[in-house]
């Protein structure tokens, strides 16, 4: 189950992130979460921000820039506070990279979810070296919610949640997370992407492998496995559909979300290689037709929850 007590929205206080504000409000209302706003002001660069006059004194200029950023954050916090109905916490970090600022804030403040805005197009530099969003997806210890600012939605309800499923992992956490988010009359759209094309194929959960002689036979078997997994790990009382496609996982996940009209993609990291993005990270980074939740349990979250219950 996804528990969100603290939600972090990193922002550069620009119009580019304006579209995500209704989504942040909706998420905070849905989970009853505290909202934290964070801006990183690189101490090694006395950048010129809008309405901040460049000064001959770098120190004075940096102080003026910091004051202006805090002012903008407070204005945004007031707007968010009216929507959420509670106080919004504001912070300005001073790290050389925004990724470090975000991840350190998450750890220090026991944040459960980070909301990041993605763009439909990425520069060549971002493709080669990565973006802030990509770095956060890879390094952040908690769950990350990505949304295209142009597609942000105010409604906190999700009728159709797409769950890319690895049927070999019986404890796949995305299943339980999707079950906790779905409305009672919603639908879980379980998806498995099959990459290999050679048959016969020895396929299935450990200890229950079967030999399949055609894709049609494999498709039926995988659908049965996914629906059984939903009954075991999800919510049997909520409708579920199972889909099997062939191709590259990230591309097929995004294509399936568009085809099925998904409101949300819930996925989990498949691997944590430093130089290779997981399938989940690729899906969250690309221009998804709907928001993407990369579900992670924050280290120590269980202990923290127990401590709060005792307190």
CSV table of C-alpha atoms in Angstrom, one decimal:
chain,number,residue,atom,x,y,z
A,1,UNK,CA,0.0,0.0,0.0
A,2,UNK,CA,1.2,3.5,-0.9
A,3,UNK,CA,1.4,5.8,2.2
A,4,UNK,CA,2.2,9.4,1.5
A,5,UNK,CA,2.7,11.7,4.6
A,6,UNK,CA,5.1,14.1,3.0
A,7,UNK,CA,5.2,15.2,-0.6
A,8,UNK,CA,8.0,17.2,-2.2
A,9,UNK,CA,7.6,19.4,-5.2
A,10,UNK,CA,11.0,20.6,-6.5
A,11,UNK,CA,10.5,23.8,-8.5
A,12,UNK,CA,12.5,26.4,-10.4
A,13,UNK,CA,9.6,28.8,-9.9
A,14,UNK,CA,9.1,29.2,-13.6
A,15,UNK,CA,6.0,29.1,-15.8
A,16,UNK,CA,7.1,25.7,-17.1
A,17,UNK,CA,6.0,24.0,-13.9
A,18,UNK,CA,2.7,25.9,-13.7
A,19,UNK,CA,0.7,23.0,-15.2
A,20,UNK,CA,1.7,20.6,-12.4
A,21,UNK,CA,0.3,22.7,-9.6
A,22,UNK,CA,-3.2,21.2,-9.8
A,23,UNK,CA,-1.7,17.7,-9.8
A,24,UNK,CA,0.3,18.5,-6.6
A,25,UNK,CA,-2.9,19.8,-4.9
A,26,UNK,CA,-4.8,16.7,-6.0
A,27,UNK,CA,-2.2,14.3,-4.7
A,28,UNK,CA,-1.9,16.2,-1.4
A,29,UNK,CA,-5.6,16.1,-0.9
A,30,UNK,CA,-5.9,12.4,-1.9
A,31,UNK,CA,-3.3,11.3,0.6
A,32,UNK,CA,-3.7,14.0,3.3
A,33,UNK,CA,0.0,14.8,2.8
A,34,UNK,CA,2.1,17.7,3.8
A,35,UNK,CA,3.5,19.7,0.8
A,36,UNK,CA,7.1,20.8,0.7
A,37,UNK,CA,8.5,23.2,-2.0
A,38,UNK,CA,12.2,23.1,-2.7
A,39,UNK,CA,14.4,25.2,-4.9
A,40,UNK,CA,18.1,24.7,-5.4
A,41,UNK,CA,20.3,27.8,-5.7
A,42,UNK,CA,23.8,26.7,-6.9
A,43,UNK,CA,26.3,28.5,-4.6
A,44,UNK,CA,29.1,28.3,-7.3
A,45,UNK,CA,27.1,30.3,-9.8
A,46,UNK,CA,25.8,33.8,-9.2
A,47,UNK,CA,23.1,33.4,-11.8
A,48,UNK,CA,20.9,36.3,-12.9
A,49,UNK,CA,17.3,35.5,-12.1
A,50,UNK,CA,14.3,37.4,-13.4
A,51,UNK,CA,13.8,40.8,-11.7
A,52,UNK,CA,17.2,40.4,-10.0
A,53,UNK,CA,19.7,43.1,-11.1
A,54,UNK,CA,23.2,41.9,-11.6
A,55,UNK,CA,25.6,43.4,-9.0
A,56,UNK,CA,29.3,44.1,-9.0
A,57,UNK,CA,29.3,42.3,-5.7
A,58,UNK,CA,28.7,38.6,-6.3
A,59,UNK,CA,27.9,38.0,-2.6
A,60,UNK,CA,25.2,40.7,-2.6
A,61,UNK,CA,23.9,39.5,-5.9
A,62,UNK,CA,23.6,36.0,-4.6
A,63,UNK,CA,21.8,37.2,-1.5
A,64,UNK,CA,19.4,39.2,-3.6
A,65,UNK,CA,18.7,36.2,-5.8
A,66,UNK,CA,18.1,34.0,-2.8
A,67,UNK,CA,15.6,36.6,-1.4
A,68,UNK,CA,13.8,36.8,-4.7
A,69,UNK,CA,13.5,33.0,-4.9
A,70,UNK,CA,12.2,32.8,-1.4
A,71,UNK,CA,9.6,35.4,-2.2
A,72,UNK,CA,8.4,33.4,-5.3
A,73,UNK,CA,8.3,30.2,-3.3
A,74,UNK,CA,6.2,31.9,-0.6
A,75,UNK,CA,3.7,33.1,-3.3
A,76,UNK,CA,3.5,29.6,-4.7
A,77,UNK,CA,3.1,28.1,-1.2
A,78,UNK,CA,0.2,30.4,-0.4
A,79,UNK,CA,-1.5,29.3,-3.6
A,80,UNK,CA,-0.9,25.6,-2.8
A,81,UNK,CA,-2.0,26.1,0.8
A,82,UNK,CA,-5.3,27.5,-0.3
A,83,UNK,CA,-5.9,24.4,-2.4
A,84,UNK,CA,-4.6,21.8,0.1
A,85,UNK,CA,-6.1,23.6,3.1
A,86,UNK,CA,-2.9,23.4,5.2
A,87,UNK,CA,0.5,25.1,5.5
A,88,UNK,CA,3.1,24.5,2.8
A,89,UNK,CA,6.8,24.2,3.8
A,90,UNK,CA,9.3,26.2,1.8
A,91,UNK,CA,13.1,25.5,1.5
A,92,UNK,CA,16.0,26.8,-0.5
A,93,UNK,CA,19.0,24.5,-0.8
A,94,UNK,CA,22.5,25.4,-1.9
A,95,UNK,CA,24.0,22.4,-3.7
A,96,UNK,CA,26.0,22.2,-6.9
A,97,UNK,CA,23.5,19.8,-8.4
A,98,UNK,CA,19.7,19.8,-8.0
A,99,UNK,CA,19.7,16.0,-7.8
A,100,UNK,CA,21.8,16.1,-4.6
A,101,UNK,CA,19.6,18.8,-3.1
A,102,UNK,CA,16.4,16.8,-3.7
A,103,UNK,CA,17.8,13.5,-2.5
A,104,UNK,CA,19.3,15.0,0.7
A,105,UNK,CA,16.0,16.8,1.4
A,106,UNK,CA,14.1,13.6,1.0
A,107,UNK,CA,16.4,11.8,3.4
A,108,UNK,CA,16.5,14.6,6.0
A,109,UNK,CA,12.7,15.2,6.0
A,110,UNK,CA,11.4,11.6,5.5
A,111,UNK,CA,9.7,12.5,2.3
A,112,UNK,CA,7.5,9.8,0.8
A,113,UNK,CA,6.9,11.1,-2.7
A,114,UNK,CA,8.7,13.5,-5.1
A,115,UNK,CA,6.7,15.1,-7.9
A,116,UNK,CA,8.8,15.9,-11.0
A,117,UNK,CA,7.7,17.6,-14.2
A,118,UNK,CA,8.9,16.1,-17.5
A,119,UNK,CA,9.0,17.7,-20.9
A,120,UNK,CA,7.8,16.2,-24.2
A,121,UNK,CA,11.1,16.9,-25.9
A,122,UNK,CA,14.6,16.5,-24.5
A,123,UNK,CA,17.8,18.2,-25.7
A,124,UNK,CA,20.7,16.2,-27.1
A,125,UNK,CA,22.7,17.0,-23.9
A,126,UNK,CA,20.0,15.5,-21.8
A,127,UNK,CA,19.9,12.4,-24.0
A,128,UNK,CA,23.6,11.9,-23.6
A,129,UNK,CA,24.3,13.0,-20.0
A,130,UNK,CA,20.8,12.9,-18.4
A,131,UNK,CA,18.5,15.5,-16.9
A,132,UNK,CA,17.6,16.4,-13.4
A,133,UNK,CA,14.5,14.3,-13.6
A,134,UNK,CA,16.5,11.3,-14.8
A,135,UNK,CA,19.0,11.7,-12.0
A,136,UNK,CA,16.2,11.9,-9.4
A,137,UNK,CA,14.5,8.8,-10.8
A,138,UNK,CA,17.8,6.9,-10.5
A,139,UNK,CA,19.0,8.2,-7.1
A,140,UNK,CA,16.0,9.2,-5.1
A,141,UNK,CA,15.3,6.7,-2.2
A,142,UNK,CA,11.6,7.3,-2.2
A,143,UNK,CA,8.8,7.0,-4.8
A,144,UNK,CA,8.8,9.5,-7.7
A,145,UNK,CA,5.8,10.7,-9.6
A,146,UNK,CA,6.5,12.2,-13.0
A,147,UNK,CA,4.0,14.1,-15.1
A,148,UNK,CA,4.1,16.1,-18.3
A,149,UNK,CA,3.1,19.6,-17.4
A,150,UNK,CA,0.9,19.8,-20.5
A,151,UNK,CA,-1.0,16.7,-19.3
A,152,UNK,CA,-1.3,17.4,-15.6
A,153,UNK,CA,-4.8,16.7,-14.2
A,154,UNK,CA,-6.5,18.1,-11.2
A,155,UNK,CA,-8.5,15.0,-10.4
A,156,UNK,CA,-6.9,12.7,-7.8
A,157,UNK,CA,-9.0,9.7,-8.9
A,158,UNK,CA,-7.7,7.0,-11.3
A,159,UNK,CA,-10.1,4.7,-13.1
A,160,UNK,CA,-7.6,2.9,-15.3
A,161,UNK,CA,-4.1,2.1,-13.9
A,162,UNK,CA,-1.6,0.3,-16.1
A,163,UNK,CA,0.8,-2.0,-14.2
A,164,UNK,CA,3.7,-3.4,-16.2
A,165,UNK,CA,4.1,-6.8,-14.6
A,166,UNK,CA,6.9,-9.3,-14.3
A,167,UNK,CA,5.0,-12.5,-13.6
A,168,UNK,CA,8.2,-14.2,-12.4
A,169,UNK,CA,8.3,-12.0,-9.3
A,170,UNK,CA,5.3,-13.0,-7.1
A,171,UNK,CA,5.9,-10.0,-4.7
A,172,UNK,CA,6.1,-7.3,-7.4
A,173,UNK,CA,5.3,-4.2,-5.4
A,174,UNK,CA,3.6,-2.2,-8.1
A,175,UNK,CA,0.6,-4.6,-7.9
A,176,UNK,CA,-0.1,-3.7,-4.3
A,177,UNK,CA,0.5,0.0,-4.9
A,178,UNK,CA,-1.9,0.1,-7.8
A,179,UNK,CA,-4.5,-1.8,-5.8
A,180,UNK,CA,-4.3,0.9,-3.1
A,181,UNK,CA,-4.8,3.7,-5.6
A,182,UNK,CA,-7.6,2.3,-7.7
A,183,UNK,CA,-11.2,3.5,-7.2
A,184,UNK,CA,-13.7,0.7,-6.4
A,185,UNK,CA,-15.2,0.9,-9.9
A,186,UNK,CA,-11.7,1.2,-11.5
A,187,UNK,CA,-9.7,-1.3,-13.6
A,188,UNK,CA,-6.2,-2.6,-13.2
A,189,UNK,CA,-4.6,-3.0,-16.7
A,190,UNK,CA,-1.9,-5.7,-16.2
A,191,UNK,CA,0.7,-5.7,-18.9
A,192,UNK,CA,3.5,-8.1,-19.7
A,193,UNK,CA,6.0,-7.3,-22.5
A,194,UNK,CA,7.5,-10.5,-24.1
A,195,UNK,CA,10.8,-9.8,-25.9
A,196,UNK,CA,11.8,-13.3,-27.1
A,197,UNK,CA,10.4,-14.7,-30.3
A,198,UNK,CA,11.8,-18.2,-30.4
A,199,UNK,CA,9.6,-21.2,-29.7
A,200,UNK,CA,9.3,-23.6,-28.0
A,201,UNK,CA,9.8,-21.4,-25.0
A,202,UNK,CA,10.3,-22.5,-21.4
A,203,UNK,CA,8.5,-19.8,-19.5
A,204,UNK,CA,6.8,-19.1,-16.2
A,205,UNK,CA,7.3,-18.4,-12.4
A,206,UNK,CA,10.1,-20.5,-10.7
A,207,UNK,CA,8.8,-23.9,-10.0
A,208,UNK,CA,5.9,-23.5,-12.4
A,209,UNK,CA,7.6,-23.2,-15.7
A,210,UNK,CA,5.8,-24.5,-18.8
A,211,UNK,CA,6.8,-25.1,-22.4
A,212,UNK,CA,4.9,-23.0,-25.0
A,213,UNK,CA,5.0,-23.8,-28.7
A,214,UNK,CA,3.4,-20.5,-30.0
A,215,UNK,CA,2.8,-16.9,-29.0
A,216,UNK,CA,-0.9,-17.5,-28.8
A,217,UNK,CA,-0.4,-20.3,-26.3
A,218,UNK,CA,2.1,-18.2,-24.3
A,219,UNK,CA,-0.3,-15.2,-24.3
A,220,UNK,CA,-3.0,-17.3,-22.7
A,221,UNK,CA,-0.7,-18.7,-20.1
A,222,UNK,CA,0.7,-15.2,-19.2
A,223,UNK,CA,-2.7,-13.7,-18.9
A,224,UNK,CA,-3.7,-16.4,-16.5
A,225,UNK,CA,-0.6,-15.8,-14.5
A,226,UNK,CA,-1.2,-12.1,-14.3
A,227,UNK,CA,-4.8,-12.4,-13.3
A,228,UNK,CA,-3.8,-14.9,-10.6
A,229,UNK,CA,-1.1,-12.5,-9.4
A,230,UNK,CA,-3.7,-9.7,-9.1
A,231,UNK,CA,-6.0,-11.9,-7.0
A,232,UNK,CA,-3.1,-12.8,-4.8
A,233,UNK,CA,-1.3,-9.4,-4.4
A,234,UNK,CA,-4.0,-6.9,-5.5
A,235,UNK,CA,-7.7,-6.5,-5.0
A,236,UNK,CA,-9.9,-9.4,-6.2
A,237,UNK,CA,-13.0,-7.1,-5.8
A,238,UNK,CA,-11.7,-4.7,-8.4
A,239,UNK,CA,-11.8,-5.4,-12.1
A,240,UNK,CA,-8.6,-6.4,-13.9
A,241,UNK,CA,-7.6,-7.0,-17.5
A,242,UNK,CA,-4.5,-8.7,-18.7
A,243,UNK,CA,-2.5,-7.8,-21.9
A,244,UNK,CA,0.5,-9.4,-23.5
A,245,UNK,CA,2.5,-7.7,-26.2
A,246,UNK,CA,5.8,-8.4,-28.0
A,247,UNK,CA,8.5,-5.7,-28.4
A,248,UNK,CA,10.8,-3.5,-26.3
A,249,UNK,CA,9.4,-3.0,-22.8
A,250,UNK,CA,9.6,0.8,-22.4
A,251,UNK,CA,8.2,1.5,-25.8
A,252,UNK,CA,5.4,-1.0,-25.5
A,253,UNK,CA,4.4,0.2,-22.0
A,254,UNK,CA,4.0,3.8,-23.3
A,255,UNK,CA,2.2,2.6,-26.4
A,256,UNK,CA,-0.2,0.4,-24.4
A,257,UNK,CA,-1.0,3.3,-22.0
A,258,UNK,CA,-2.0,5.4,-25.0
A,259,UNK,CA,-4.0,2.6,-26.6
A,260,UNK,CA,-5.8,1.6,-23.4
A,261,UNK,CA,-6.5,5.2,-22.2
A,262,UNK,CA,-4.7,4.7,-18.9
A,263,UNK,CA,-4.9,7.4,-16.3
A,264,UNK,CA,-1.7,6.3,-14.5
A,265,UNK,CA,1.2,4.0,-14.9
A,266,UNK,CA,2.5,2.3,-11.8
A,267,UNK,CA,5.8,0.6,-12.0
A,268,UNK,CA,8.8,-0.4,-10.0
A,269,UNK,CA,12.6,-0.3,-10.7
A,270,UNK,CA,13.8,-3.5,-12.3
A,271,UNK,CA,17.5,-3.0,-11.8
A,272,UNK,CA,19.7,-0.4,-10.2
A,273,UNK,CA,22.7,-0.2,-12.5
A,274,UNK,CA,24.6,3.1,-12.2
A,275,UNK,CA,25.1,3.6,-15.9
A,276,UNK,CA,22.0,2.0,-17.3
A,277,UNK,CA,18.5,3.2,-16.7
A,278,UNK,CA,15.9,0.7,-15.7
A,279,UNK,CA,12.8,0.1,-17.8
A,280,UNK,CA,10.8,2.0,-15.2
A,281,UNK,CA,13.1,5.0,-15.3
A,282,UNK,CA,12.9,5.1,-19.1
A,283,UNK,CA,9.1,5.0,-19.0
A,284,UNK,CA,8.9,7.8,-16.4
A,285,UNK,CA,11.5,9.9,-18.3
A,286,UNK,CA,9.8,9.8,-21.7
A,287,UNK,CA,6.8,11.7,-22.8
A,288,UNK,CA,4.2,9.4,-21.3
A,289,UNK,CA,0.5,9.9,-22.2
A,290,UNK,CA,-0.3,9.9,-18.5
A,291,UNK,CA,1.5,10.4,-15.1
A,292,UNK,CA,4.0,7.7,-14.1
A,293,UNK,CA,4.6,6.5,-10.5
A,294,UNK,CA,7.9,4.8,-9.9
A,295,UNK,CA,7.1,3.1,-6.6
A,296,UNK,CA,9.8,2.6,-4.0
A,297,UNK,CA,9.6,2.0,-0.3
A,298,UNK,CA,11.7,4.6,1.4
A,299,UNK,CA,14.5,3.0,3.5
A,300,UNK,CA,13.4,2.8,7.1
A,301,UNK,CA,9.8,3.6,6.2
A,302,UNK,CA,8.5,0.6,8.1
A,303,UNK,CA,10.4,1.6,11.2
A,304,UNK,CA,9.3,5.2,10.9
A,305,UNK,CA,5.7,4.1,10.6
A,306,UNK,CA,6.0,1.9,13.6
A,307,UNK,CA,7.6,4.7,15.6
A,308,UNK,CA,4.8,7.1,14.7
A,309,UNK,CA,2.2,4.5,15.7
A,310,UNK,CA,3.9,4.1,19.1
A,311,UNK,CA,4.2,7.9,19.5
